[in-house]
CSV table of C-alpha atoms and ligand atoms in Angstrom, one decimal:
chain,number,residue,atom,x,y,z
A,19,MET,CA,4.3,-24.5,-5.0
A,20,VAL,CA,5.1,-21.2,-5.3
A,21,ALA,CA,7.5,-19.8,-7.7
A,22,GLY,CA,10.4,-18.7,-7.7
A,23,LEU,CA,11.3,-14.7,-7.4
A,24,ASP,CA,13.8,-12.9,-9.2
A,25,GLU,CA,17.1,-12.6,-6.5
A,26,LYS,CA,16.4,-8.5,-6.8
A,27,LEU,CA,12.6,-8.8,-5.6
A,28,GLU,CA,13.1,-11.2,-3.0
A,29,PRO,CA,14.5,-8.9,-0.5
A,30,ILE,CA,12.0,-6.4,-1.2
A,31,TYR,CA,9.2,-9.2,-1.0
A,32,GLN,CA,10.7,-9.8,2.5
A,33,ASP,CA,10.9,-6.5,3.6
A,34,VAL,CA,7.2,-6.1,2.8
A,35,LEU,CA,6.4,-9.7,4.8
A,36,ARG,CA,8.3,-7.9,7.9
A,37,ARG,CA,6.9,-4.4,7.1
A,38,ASN,CA,3.2,-5.8,7.2
A,39,PRO,CA,2.9,-9.1,9.2
A,40,GLY,CA,-0.2,-10.8,9.4
A,41,GLU,CA,-1.7,-8.7,6.0
A,42,THR,CA,-1.6,-12.0,3.8
A,43,GLU,CA,-3.9,-10.7,1.3
A,44,PHE,CA,-2.0,-8.2,0.9
A,45,HIS,CA,1.1,-10.2,0.6
A,46,GLN,CA,-0.2,-12.3,-1.6
A,47,ALA,CA,-1.4,-9.1,-4.4
A,48,VAL,CA,2.5,-8.1,-4.1
A,49,ARG,CA,4.3,-11.6,-4.9
A,50,GLU,CA,1.7,-11.9,-7.7
A,51,VAL,CA,2.9,-8.3,-8.9
A,52,LEU,CA,6.9,-8.9,-8.1
A,53,GLU,CA,6.5,-12.6,-9.8
A,54,SER,CA,6.2,-10.8,-13.5
A,55,LEU,CA,8.7,-7.9,-12.8
A,56,GLY,CA,12.1,-10.0,-12.9
A,57,PRO,CA,12.6,-9.2,-16.6
A,58,VAL,CA,11.3,-5.5,-16.3
A,59,LEU,CA,14.1,-4.9,-13.8
A,60,VAL,CA,16.9,-6.2,-16.5
A,61,ARG,CA,15.6,-4.0,-19.5
A,62,TYR,CA,15.0,-0.9,-16.9
A,63,PRO,CA,17.6,-0.9,-14.2
A,64,GLU,CA,16.1,3.1,-14.0
A,65,PHE,CA,13.3,1.2,-11.7
A,66,ALA,CA,16.0,-0.4,-9.2
A,67,GLU,CA,17.9,2.6,-9.1
A,68,HIS,CA,15.3,4.8,-7.6
A,69,LYS,CA,14.1,2.1,-5.5
A,70,ILE,CA,10.5,2.1,-7.4
A,71,ILE,CA,9.3,-1.0,-6.0
A,72,GLN,CA,9.7,-0.2,-2.5
A,73,ARG,CA,8.3,3.2,-3.1
A,74,ILE,CA,5.2,1.3,-4.7
A,75,CYS,CA,4.8,-1.0,-1.9
A,76,GLU,CA,4.5,1.4,0.6
A,77,PRO,CA,1.3,3.4,0.9
A,78,GLU,CA,1.5,7.2,0.7
A,79,ARG,CA,-0.7,7.5,3.4
A,80,GLN,CA,-3.1,5.1,5.5
A,81,ILE,CA,-6.1,6.2,7.3
A,82,ILE,CA,-7.8,4.4,10.4
A,83,PHE,CA,-10.7,5.8,12.4
A,84,ARG,CA,-13.5,4.8,14.7
A,85,VAL,CA,-17.1,4.8,13.4
A,86,PRO,CA,-19.5,5.1,16.3
A,87,TRP,CA,-23.4,4.8,14.6
A,88,GLN,CA,-26.7,4.0,17.0
A,89,ASP,CA,-29.1,0.9,15.0
A,90,ASP,CA,-33.0,1.2,15.2
A,91,GLN,CA,-32.9,0.3,18.9
A,92,GLY,CA,-30.9,3.0,20.2
A,93,HIS,CA,-28.2,0.6,20.8
A,94,THR,CA,-24.4,1.8,20.3
A,95,HIS,CA,-22.0,0.1,17.7
A,96,ILE,CA,-18.4,0.6,17.0
A,97,ASN,CA,-16.8,-0.1,13.6
A,98,ARG,CA,-13.3,0.5,12.1
A,99,ALA,CA,-12.7,2.1,9.1
A,100,PHE,CA,-9.8,2.6,6.8
A,101,ARG,CA,-8.4,4.5,3.7
A,102,VAL,CA,-5.4,3.5,2.0
A,103,GLU,CA,-4.2,6.2,-0.2
A,104,PHE,CA,-1.5,4.3,-2.1
A,105,ASN,CA,-0.4,6.0,-5.2
A,106,SER,CA,-0.8,9.5,-6.9
A,107,ALA,CA,1.9,9.4,-9.8
A,108,LEU,CA,-1.0,9.3,-12.4
A,109,GLY,CA,-4.2,11.5,-10.7
A,110,PRO,CA,-5.7,11.7,-7.7
A,111,TYR,CA,-6.4,8.4,-5.3
A,112,LYS,CA,-9.4,6.6,-6.6
A,113,GLY,CA,-11.0,2.9,-5.4
A,114,GLY,CA,-14.0,1.9,-3.9
A,115,MET,CA,-15.4,1.6,-0.3
A,116,ARG,CA,-15.9,-1.9,0.8
A,117,PHE,CA,-18.5,-2.5,4.1
A,118,HIS,CA,-18.0,-6.6,5.0
A,119,PRO,CA,-17.2,-8.2,8.1
A,120,SER,CA,-14.1,-9.8,7.0
A,121,VAL,CA,-12.6,-6.3,6.4
A,122,TYR,CA,-8.8,-5.3,8.2
A,123,LEU,CA,-6.3,-3.4,7.0
A,124,GLY,CA,-4.7,-6.3,5.1
A,125,ILE,CA,-7.9,-6.9,2.3
A,126,ILE,CA,-8.0,-2.5,1.8
A,127,LYS,CA,-3.9,-2.7,1.2
A,128,PHE,CA,-4.2,-5.6,-1.1
A,129,LEU,CA,-7.3,-3.7,-2.6
A,130,GLY,CA,-5.6,-0.5,-2.9
A,131,PHE,CA,-2.4,-2.2,-4.3
A,132,GLU,CA,-4.3,-3.8,-6.9
A,133,GLN,CA,-6.2,-0.9,-8.0
A,134,ILE,CA,-2.9,1.4,-8.5
A,135,PHE,CA,-1.9,-0.9,-11.8
A,136,LYS,CA,-5.6,-1.7,-12.8
A,137,ASN,CA,-6.1,2.3,-12.8
A,138,ALA,CA,-2.7,3.0,-14.7
A,139,LEU,CA,-4.0,0.2,-17.2
A,140,THR,CA,-7.0,2.3,-18.1
A,141,GLY,CA,-4.7,5.2,-19.5
A,142,LEU,CA,-7.2,7.5,-17.6
A,143,PRO,CA,-5.5,10.1,-14.6
A,144,ILE,CA,-5.9,8.1,-11.9
A,145,GLY,CA,-4.1,7.1,-9.1
A,146,GLY,CA,-4.6,4.1,-6.4
A,147,GLY,CA,-7.0,4.0,-3.3
A,148,LYS,CA,-8.9,1.8,-1.4
A,149,GLY,CA,-10.9,2.0,1.6
A,150,GLY,CA,-13.7,0.5,3.6
A,151,SER,CA,-15.4,-0.9,7.2
A,152,ASP,CA,-15.9,-4.0,9.1
A,153,PHE,CA,-19.5,-2.8,9.1
A,154,ASP,CA,-22.0,-5.5,8.8
A,155,PRO,CA,-25.2,-4.1,6.1
A,156,LYS,CA,-26.8,-7.3,6.2
A,157,GLY,CA,-30.1,-7.3,7.5
A,158,ARG,CA,-29.6,-3.6,8.3
A,159,SER,CA,-32.5,-1.1,7.8
A,160,ASP,CA,-32.1,2.1,5.6
A,161,ALA,CA,-32.0,4.3,8.4
A,162,GLU,CA,-29.0,2.3,10.0
A,163,ILE,CA,-27.2,2.4,6.7
A,164,MET,CA,-27.8,6.4,6.6
A,165,ARG,CA,-26.4,6.8,10.0
A,166,PHE,CA,-23.6,4.5,9.7
A,167,CYS,CA,-22.6,6.5,6.3
A,168,GLN,CA,-22.6,9.7,7.9
A,169,SER,CA,-20.8,8.9,11.0
A,170,LEU,CA,-17.9,7.4,8.6
A,171,MET,CA,-18.2,10.5,6.4
A,172,THR,CA,-17.7,12.5,9.5
A,173,GLU,CA,-14.3,11.7,9.3
A,174,LEU,CA,-13.2,10.9,5.9
A,175,TYR,CA,-14.4,14.1,4.5
A,176,ARG,CA,-11.6,16.0,5.4
A,177,TYR,CA,-9.4,13.2,3.4
A,178,LEU,CA,-10.9,13.5,0.1
A,179,GLY,CA,-11.4,16.1,-2.6
A,180,GLU,CA,-12.1,15.7,-6.8
A,181,HIS,CA,-8.3,16.0,-6.9
A,182,THR,CA,-7.5,14.5,-4.3
A,183,ASP,CA,-9.1,11.1,-3.3
A,184,VAL,CA,-12.5,9.9,-5.0
A,185,PRO,CA,-14.0,6.8,-3.4
A,186,ALA,CA,-16.5,4.8,-5.1
A,187,GLY,CA,-18.5,1.5,-4.4
A,188,ASP,CA,-17.6,-2.0,-3.7
A,189,ILE,CA,-18.8,-5.2,-2.2
A,190,GLY,CA,-21.8,-3.8,0.2
A,191,VAL,CA,-21.3,-0.1,-1.4
A,192,GLY,CA,-23.7,0.7,-4.0
A,193,GLN,CA,-26.0,3.4,-5.2
A,194,ARG,CA,-28.2,3.8,-1.9
A,195,GLU,CA,-24.7,4.0,0.2
A,196,ILE,CA,-23.1,6.5,-1.9
A,197,GLY,CA,-25.9,8.7,-2.1
A,198,TYR,CA,-25.6,8.6,2.1
A,199,LEU,CA,-22.2,9.3,2.0
A,200,PHE,CA,-22.1,12.2,-0.6
A,201,GLY,CA,-25.0,13.9,1.2
A,202,GLN,CA,-22.9,14.0,4.0
A,203,TYR,CA,-20.1,15.0,2.8
A,204,LYS,CA,-22.1,18.3,0.9
A,205,ARG,CA,-23.6,19.0,4.0
A,206,ILE,CA,-20.4,19.1,6.2
A,207,THR,CA,-18.3,21.0,3.4
A,208,ASN,CA,-20.8,23.4,2.0
A,209,ARG,CA,-19.9,22.3,-1.4
A,210,TYR,CA,-21.8,20.5,-4.1
A,211,GLU,CA,-18.6,19.0,-5.3
A,212,SER,CA,-19.6,16.4,-7.8
A,213,GLY,CA,-16.4,14.5,-8.7
A,214,VAL,CA,-15.8,13.8,-5.0
A,215,LEU,CA,-17.2,10.4,-5.2
A,216,THR,CA,-18.5,8.2,-8.4
A,217,GLY,CA,-21.1,5.4,-8.8
A,218,LYS,CA,-23.9,8.5,-7.8
A,219,GLY,CA,-27.3,8.6,-8.5
A,220,LEU,CA,-28.2,9.4,-12.5
A,221,ASP,CA,-30.4,12.2,-11.7
A,222,TRP,CA,-27.4,14.3,-9.4
A,223,GLY,CA,-24.4,14.0,-11.2
A,224,GLY,CA,-23.8,10.0,-11.8
A,225,SER,CA,-22.7,8.1,-15.3
A,226,ARG,CA,-25.2,6.2,-17.3
A,227,ALA,CA,-23.6,2.6,-17.8
A,228,ARG,CA,-21.5,3.4,-14.4
A,229,THR,CA,-23.9,0.3,-12.5
A,230,GLU,CA,-23.1,-2.1,-15.5
A,231,ALA,CA,-19.9,-1.2,-16.2
A,232,THR,CA,-17.5,-3.9,-14.1
A,233,GLY,CA,-19.6,-6.4,-15.4
A,234,TYR,CA,-19.9,-5.7,-18.8
A,235,GLY,CA,-16.2,-4.7,-19.0
A,236,THR,CA,-15.3,-8.0,-17.9
A,237,VAL,CA,-17.0,-9.4,-20.9
A,238,PHE,CA,-15.8,-7.2,-22.9
A,239,PHE,CA,-12.3,-8.5,-22.0
A,240,LEU,CA,-13.6,-11.8,-22.2
A,241,GLU,CA,-14.8,-11.5,-25.7
A,242,GLU,CA,-11.5,-10.0,-26.7
A,243,MET,CA,-9.4,-13.2,-25.4
A,244,LEU,CA,-11.6,-15.4,-27.1
A,245,LYS,CA,-11.4,-13.2,-30.5
A,246,ALA,CA,-7.6,-13.5,-29.6
A,247,ARG,CA,-7.9,-17.2,-30.3
A,248,SER,CA,-10.6,-17.0,-32.9
A,249,LYS,CA,-13.3,-18.0,-30.6
A,250,SER,CA,-16.4,-16.3,-29.7
A,251,LEU,CA,-19.1,-15.9,-26.6
A,252,VAL,CA,-21.6,-17.4,-28.9
A,253,GLY,CA,-23.3,-20.5,-27.8
A,254,LYS,CA,-20.8,-21.0,-24.7
A,255,THR,CA,-22.3,-22.3,-21.2
A,256,CYS,CA,-21.0,-19.7,-18.7
A,257,VAL,CA,-21.1,-19.7,-14.6
A,258,VAL,CA,-20.8,-16.9,-12.8
A,259,SER,CA,-20.2,-16.8,-9.0
A,260,GLY,CA,-21.8,-13.9,-6.7
A,261,SER,CA,-25.0,-12.2,-7.5
A,262,GLY,CA,-24.2,-8.8,-6.6
A,263,ASN,CA,-23.5,-6.1,-8.8
A,264,VAL,CA,-20.4,-7.4,-10.9
A,265,ALA,CA,-22.2,-10.8,-11.7
A,266,ILE,CA,-25.5,-9.4,-12.7
A,267,TYR,CA,-24.6,-7.3,-15.1
A,268,ALA,CA,-21.7,-9.7,-16.4
A,269,ILE,CA,-24.3,-12.3,-16.8
A,270,GLU,CA,-26.4,-9.4,-18.9
A,271,LYS,CA,-23.7,-8.6,-21.3
A,272,ILE,CA,-23.1,-13.0,-21.5
A,273,ARG,CA,-26.5,-13.0,-22.8
A,274,GLU,CA,-26.5,-10.2,-25.0
A,275,LEU,CA,-23.5,-11.7,-26.4
A,276,GLY,CA,-25.2,-14.8,-27.3
A,277,GLY,CA,-23.5,-16.7,-23.9
A,278,LYS,CA,-25.8,-18.9,-21.9
A,279,VAL,CA,-25.2,-18.6,-18.4
A,280,ILE,CA,-26.5,-21.2,-16.4
A,281,ALA,CA,-25.3,-20.9,-12.5
A,282,CYS,CA,-24.6,-17.9,-9.8
A,283,SER,CA,-24.5,-17.7,-6.5
A,284,ASP,CA,-23.9,-15.8,-3.0
A,285,SER,CA,-22.1,-16.6,0.0
A,286,ASN,CA,-24.7,-19.3,1.5
A,287,GLY,CA,-25.4,-21.2,-2.0
A,288,VAL,CA,-25.4,-21.9,-5.6
A,289,ILE,CA,-28.0,-21.6,-7.9
A,290,LEU,CA,-28.0,-24.1,-11.1
A,291,ASP,CA,-30.9,-23.1,-13.9
A,292,GLU,CA,-30.1,-25.3,-17.3
A,293,LYS,CA,-32.2,-23.2,-18.9
A,294,GLY,CA,-30.3,-20.3,-18.4
A,295,ILE,CA,-30.7,-17.8,-15.5
A,296,ASP,CA,-33.9,-15.5,-15.8
A,297,LEU,CA,-31.8,-12.1,-15.3
A,298,GLU,CA,-35.4,-10.2,-14.9
A,299,LEU,CA,-36.3,-12.2,-11.7
A,300,LEU,CA,-32.6,-12.2,-10.2
A,301,LYS,CA,-33.0,-8.4,-10.5
A,302,GLU,CA,-35.9,-8.4,-8.6
A,303,ILE,CA,-34.8,-10.7,-6.2
A,304,LYS,CA,-31.1,-8.8,-5.3
A,305,GLU,CA,-31.5,-5.2,-6.4
A,306,ILE,CA,-34.9,-4.9,-5.4
A,307,GLU,CA,-36.0,-7.0,-2.4
A,308,ARG,CA,-32.5,-7.2,-1.4
A,309,ARG,CA,-32.8,-11.2,-0.5
A,310,ARG,CA,-30.7,-14.6,-0.8
A,311,VAL,CA,-30.5,-16.0,-3.6
A,312,LYS,CA,-32.4,-19.5,-2.6
A,313,VAL,CA,-35.2,-17.2,-3.1
A,314,TYR,CA,-34.7,-17.8,-7.2
A,315,VAL,CA,-35.3,-21.5,-7.1
A,316,GLU,CA,-39.4,-20.7,-5.6
A,317,ARG,CA,-40.0,-18.8,-8.5
A,318,ARG,CA,-38.5,-20.7,-11.4
A,319,PRO,CA,-39.6,-24.1,-12.0
A,320,GLY,CA,-36.5,-26.6,-12.4
A,321,SER,CA,-34.0,-24.4,-11.0
A,322,THR,CA,-32.1,-25.9,-8.2
A,323,TYR,CA,-30.1,-24.9,-5.1
A,324,VAL,CA,-27.5,-26.1,-3.2
A,325,GLU,CA,-26.3,-24.9,0.2
A,326,ASP,CA,-22.6,-24.8,0.3
A,327,GLY,CA,-22.4,-25.6,-3.1
A,328,VAL,CA,-19.1,-25.0,-5.1
A,329,ILE,CA,-20.1,-23.4,-8.6
A,330,TRP,CA,-16.8,-24.4,-10.1
A,331,ASP,CA,-17.9,-28.0,-10.1
A,332,ILE,CA,-20.6,-27.6,-12.7
A,333,PRO,CA,-19.2,-28.2,-15.9
A,334,CYS,CA,-18.7,-24.9,-18.3
A,335,ASP,CA,-17.0,-23.3,-20.9
A,336,VAL,CA,-16.3,-20.2,-19.5
A,337,ALA,CA,-15.9,-18.9,-15.9
A,338,LEU,CA,-16.0,-15.8,-14.4
A,339,PRO,CA,-15.5,-15.6,-10.6
A,340,CYS,CA,-17.3,-12.2,-9.4
A,341,ALA,CA,-17.5,-12.5,-6.0
A,342,THR,CA,-14.5,-12.2,-3.9
A,343,GLN,CA,-10.7,-13.0,-2.9
A,344,ASN,CA,-9.7,-16.4,-3.1
A,345,GLU,CA,-13.1,-17.8,-3.9
A,346,LEU,CA,-11.5,-20.2,-6.8
A,347,THR,CA,-9.2,-22.4,-5.3
A,348,GLY,CA,-6.1,-24.7,-7.1
A,349,LYS,CA,-8.7,-27.9,-6.6
A,350,ASP,CA,-11.3,-25.3,-8.4
A,351,ALA,CA,-8.9,-24.5,-11.2
A,352,ARG,CA,-8.3,-28.5,-11.5
A,353,THR,CA,-12.0,-29.6,-11.7
A,354,LEU,CA,-12.9,-26.5,-14.2
A,355,VAL,CA,-10.3,-27.6,-16.8
A,356,ALA,CA,-10.6,-31.3,-16.3
A,357,ASN,CA,-14.3,-30.2,-17.4
A,358,GLY,CA,-13.3,-28.3,-20.6
A,359,CYS,CA,-13.1,-24.6,-19.5
A,360,ILE,CA,-11.6,-22.7,-21.6
A,361,ALA,CA,-11.5,-19.1,-20.7
A,362,VAL,CA,-11.8,-17.6,-17.2
A,363,ALA,CA,-12.4,-13.8,-17.0
A,364,GLU,CA,-12.2,-12.1,-12.9
A,365,GLY,CA,-14.7,-10.2,-12.6
A,366,ALA,CA,-13.7,-9.9,-8.7
A,367,ASN,CA,-10.4,-8.6,-7.3
A,368,MET,CA,-8.2,-11.8,-7.4
A,369,PRO,CA,-10.8,-14.3,-6.8
A,370,THR,CA,-8.4,-17.1,-7.7
A,371,THR,CA,-5.6,-18.1,-5.8
A,372,PRO,CA,-2.0,-18.4,-6.9
A,373,GLU,CA,-2.3,-22.5,-7.2
A,374,GLY,CA,-5.4,-21.9,-9.5
A,375,VAL,CA,-3.5,-18.8,-11.8
A,376,ARG,CA,-1.2,-21.1,-12.6
A,377,ILE,CA,-3.2,-24.6,-13.2
A,378,PHE,CA,-5.3,-22.1,-15.5
A,379,LEU,CA,-1.8,-20.8,-17.1
A,380,ASP,CA,-0.3,-24.2,-17.6
A,381,ALA,CA,-3.2,-25.4,-18.8
A,382,GLY,CA,-3.7,-23.2,-21.9
A,383,VAL,CA,-6.8,-21.8,-20.5
A,384,ALA,CA,-7.7,-18.2,-21.4
A,385,PHE,CA,-7.2,-16.2,-17.9
A,386,GLY,CA,-7.9,-12.8,-17.6
A,387,PRO,CA,-6.5,-11.3,-14.2
A,388,GLY,CA,-8.8,-8.9,-12.1
A,389,LYS,CA,-6.8,-5.7,-12.5
A,390,ALA,CA,-7.4,-5.9,-16.3
A,391,ALA,CA,-10.9,-8.1,-16.7
A,392,ASN,CA,-12.8,-5.4,-14.0
A,393,ALA,CA,-10.9,-2.3,-14.9
A,394,GLY,CA,-14.3,-1.3,-16.7
A,395,GLY,CA,-16.0,-0.1,-13.3
A,396,VAL,CA,-13.3,2.0,-12.2
A,397,SER,CA,-13.1,3.5,-16.0
A,398,THR,CA,-16.4,4.4,-16.1
A,399,SER,CA,-15.7,6.1,-12.8
A,400,ALA,CA,-13.1,8.4,-14.1
A,401,LEU,CA,-15.7,8.7,-17.7
A,402,GLU,CA,-18.2,10.0,-14.5
A,403,MET,CA,-15.6,12.4,-13.3
A,404,GLN,CA,-14.8,13.9,-16.6
A,405,GLN,CA,-18.9,14.7,-16.9
A,406,ASN,CA,-18.8,16.1,-13.7
A,407,ALA,CA,-15.9,18.1,-14.4
A,408,SER,CA,-17.8,19.4,-17.8
A,409,ARG,CA,-21.0,19.6,-16.1
A,410,ASP,CA,-22.0,17.2,-19.0
A,411,SER,CA,-24.0,13.9,-19.2
A,412,TRP,CA,-23.4,11.4,-21.5
A,413,SER,CA,-25.9,8.5,-23.4
A,414,PHE,CA,-26.3,5.3,-22.4
A,415,GLU,CA,-24.9,4.3,-25.8
A,416,HIS,CA,-21.9,6.6,-25.7
A,417,THR,CA,-20.7,6.0,-22.6
A,418,GLU,CA,-20.5,2.1,-23.3
A,419,GLU,CA,-18.9,2.8,-26.6
A,420,ARG,CA,-16.2,4.6,-24.3
A,421,LEU,CA,-16.3,1.7,-21.9
A,422,ARG,CA,-15.7,-1.1,-24.8
A,423,GLU,CA,-12.9,1.3,-26.1
A,424,ILE,CA,-11.2,1.4,-23.3
A,425,MET,CA,-11.6,-2.8,-22.6
A,426,VAL,CA,-10.4,-3.4,-26.1
A,427,ASN,CA,-7.4,-1.0,-25.4
A,428,ILE,CA,-6.4,-2.9,-21.7
A,429,HIS,CA,-6.7,-6.2,-23.6
A,430,ARG,CA,-4.4,-5.0,-26.6
A,431,THR,CA,-1.5,-3.3,-23.9
A,432,CYS,CA,-1.6,-6.8,-21.8
A,433,TYR,CA,-1.7,-8.5,-25.0
A,434,GLU,CA,1.4,-7.0,-26.5
A,435,THR,CA,3.2,-6.6,-23.3
A,436,ALA,CA,2.7,-10.4,-22.6
A,437,ASP,CA,4.4,-10.9,-25.9
A,438,GLU,CA,7.3,-8.1,-25.6
A,439,PHE,CA,8.4,-9.7,-22.7
A,440,GLY,CA,8.3,-13.1,-23.9
A,441,GLN,CA,5.1,-14.7,-22.3
A,442,PRO,CA,2.6,-14.9,-25.0
A,443,GLY,CA,-0.8,-15.1,-24.0
A,444,ASN,CA,-0.2,-14.6,-20.4
A,445,TYR,CA,-2.4,-11.5,-19.2
A,446,VAL,CA,-1.2,-11.7,-15.6
A,447,VAL,CA,2.6,-10.7,-16.9
A,448,GLY,CA,0.7,-8.6,-19.7
A,449,ALA,CA,-1.2,-6.5,-17.0
A,450,ASN,CA,1.6,-6.2,-14.2
A,451,THR,CA,4.0,-5.5,-16.6
A,452,ALA,CA,2.4,-2.4,-18.4
A,453,GLY,CA,0.5,-1.2,-15.0
A,454,PHE,CA,4.1,-1.2,-13.6
A,455,LEU,CA,5.7,0.5,-16.1
A,456,LYS,CA,3.3,3.6,-16.4
A,457,VAL,CA,3.3,4.1,-12.9
A,458,GLY,CA,7.0,3.6,-12.5
A,459,ARG,CA,8.0,6.1,-15.0
A,460,ALA,CA,6.0,8.1,-13.5
A,461,MET,CA,7.4,8.4,-10.3
A,462,VAL,CA,10.9,8.5,-12.0
A,463,ALA,CA,9.8,11.6,-13.7
A,464,MET,CA,8.5,13.6,-10.4
A,465,GLY,CA,11.5,12.6,-8.4
A,466,LEU,CA,11.6,11.3,-4.8
A,467,ILE,CA,8.4,12.1,-3.7
B,157,LIG,P1,-21.8,-6.6,-4.2
B,157,LIG,O1,-21.9,-6.4,-2.9
B,157,LIG,O2,-23.0,-6.4,-4.8
B,157,LIG,O3,-21.8,-8.4,-4.3
B,157,LIG,C1,-20.8,-9.1,-4.0
B,157,LIG,C2,-21.5,-10.3,-4.3
B,157,LIG,O4,-20.4,-11.4,-4.0
B,157,LIG,C3,-22.5,-11.2,-3.3
B,157,LIG,O5,-23.0,-12.1,-4.1
B,157,LIG,C4,-21.8,-12.0,-2.4
B,157,LIG,O6,-23.0,-12.9,-1.4
B,157,LIG,C5,-20.7,-12.6,-2.7
B,157,LIG,N1,-19.5,-12.7,-1.7
B,157,LIG,C6,-19.1,-11.1,-1.0
B,157,LIG,N2,-18.1,-11.6,0.2
B,157,LIG,C7,-18.3,-13.4,0.1
B,157,LIG,C8,-17.6,-14.4,0.6
B,157,LIG,N3,-16.9,-13.7,1.6
B,157,LIG,N4,-17.8,-15.3,0.4
B,157,LIG,C9,-18.8,-15.7,-1.1
B,157,LIG,N5,-19.4,-14.8,-1.6
B,157,LIG,C10,-19.2,-13.4,-1.0
B,157,LIG,O7,-20.3,-6.5,-5.0
B,157,LIG,P2,-19.7,-6.4,-6.2
B,157,LIG,O8,-20.3,-7.2,-7.2
B,157,LIG,O9,-19.5,-5.0,-6.5
B,157,LIG,O10,-18.1,-6.9,-6.1
B,157,LIG,C11,-17.5,-8.1,-6.4
B,157,LIG,C12,-16.6,-7.8,-6.3
B,157,LIG,O11,-15.9,-7.5,-7.3
B,157,LIG,C13,-15.4,-7.7,-5.3
B,157,LIG,O12,-14.3,-8.6,-5.5
B,157,LIG,C14,-15.3,-6.4,-5.7
B,157,LIG,O13,-14.1,-5.9,-5.2
B,157,LIG,C15,-15.0,-6.7,-7.3
B,157,LIG,N6,-15.0,-5.1,-8.1
B,157,LIG,C16,-16.2,-4.3,-8.1
B,157,LIG,C17,-16.4,-3.4,-8.7
B,157,LIG,C18,-17.5,-2.3,-9.0
B,157,LIG,O14,-17.1,-1.7,-9.6
B,157,LIG,N7,-18.6,-2.6,-7.8
B,157,LIG,C19,-15.5,-2.9,-9.8
B,157,LIG,C20,-13.9,-4.1,-9.6
B,157,LIG,C21,-14.2,-5.0,-8.9
B,157,LIG,P3,-23.3,-12.3,-0.2
B,157,LIG,O15,-24.8,-11.4,-0.4
B,157,LIG,O16,-23.9,-13.5,0.2
B,157,LIG,O17,-22.2,-12.0,0.6
């Protein structure tokens, strides 16, 4: 069941398929945006005239390079790394680096493409980009991670700069990796250029609340969606997939706002804790010990672990997919709807398949797409850049308040834009349309570049 594309958009999509063979995630991300843009082209014919959509679908620059490194036994390994500098109409390329064995060009392009619209929605001066490597950090020592990061940056540094391209973290890349990457950039360039990477440690240019920002921001967006329906998080039962950076801080904020998270997961299995996830224990296992979630049940009486379990089978009021792309299928969406789920906010990027999204929208579930709901991470990265530029450091409370305002604004923008284009309550149309309009207008203004 695939929705039709506007007749002006179908040939553009066919061209994307032809020019980017085999990059299925990228195709999916493009199609999802194009499905929203038919009415925009009718209202604003200048975008077709200037071929804005064709230009947005083609990255400004794509870098692919070899990363050789040595493990602790002295064996040599070769990985492949990518940086896709997708669109700089609104500011320097901005987007994280992902280290995961599944990474290939199609994943980085889907993430970079989404990032263009997400960054536009934040209202901050940042363009869209993304990078990563097929390197698998699981089970690697700190020394191995450091050597890999140093080797990667030895090539990547020449494309970066605080006014050019500013990477951050994503799956497999947290503060430890950003530290090694920043150290090598500083050594090679002989410049202390704080604004060249975000997600830094608090002692060396990082922003308070950056670690928490994506998870917190997703929950702020969720709260706004519920408010728009005269509901709240208080007393709601929630499930959150994943147990990484985004999942942990989504769980923390849900708890603060009166909801109860009863399940989370990793790529091996699901833990269920009807009493509510013990966040301190989860942080200890994931952030300090860097172990698997199944360890949780050994230390928490009454909780259970299901190897290869499907978290979406657990009845809940609210679901937050916070792990990875396409982790929530049409079948999962049907189960959630049948179990009475009223809201879904995507902490991860493109975690719901197109069929899943349609099922949620048709069932009237409040559905917050990742490019709006998880924009809190990149927003706080932009706030980190602001602090670096003014050599300032804000308090946690101030930064969190800025983050909350940004998420409220993004929600309002998506909500109003969906209304304006005749699709009330459809945040997918709202986010795609509002993000596109901002980037498209800037591209028209800047001429054919
Ligand atoms: P982390 O590496 O901290 O955590 C990722 C979590 O997702 C882990 O629990 C991991 O389990 C699970 N996961 C990853 N890949 C898979 C897979 N193929 N199948 C099942 N589970 C998987 O990453 P983040 O929390 O930073 O990122 C999570 C999502 O949020 C990603 O989609 C990312 O793009 C998105 N995002 C992140 C932002 C940020 O600021 N960090 C900003 C905006 C979006 P396991 O340990 O078993 O691999």
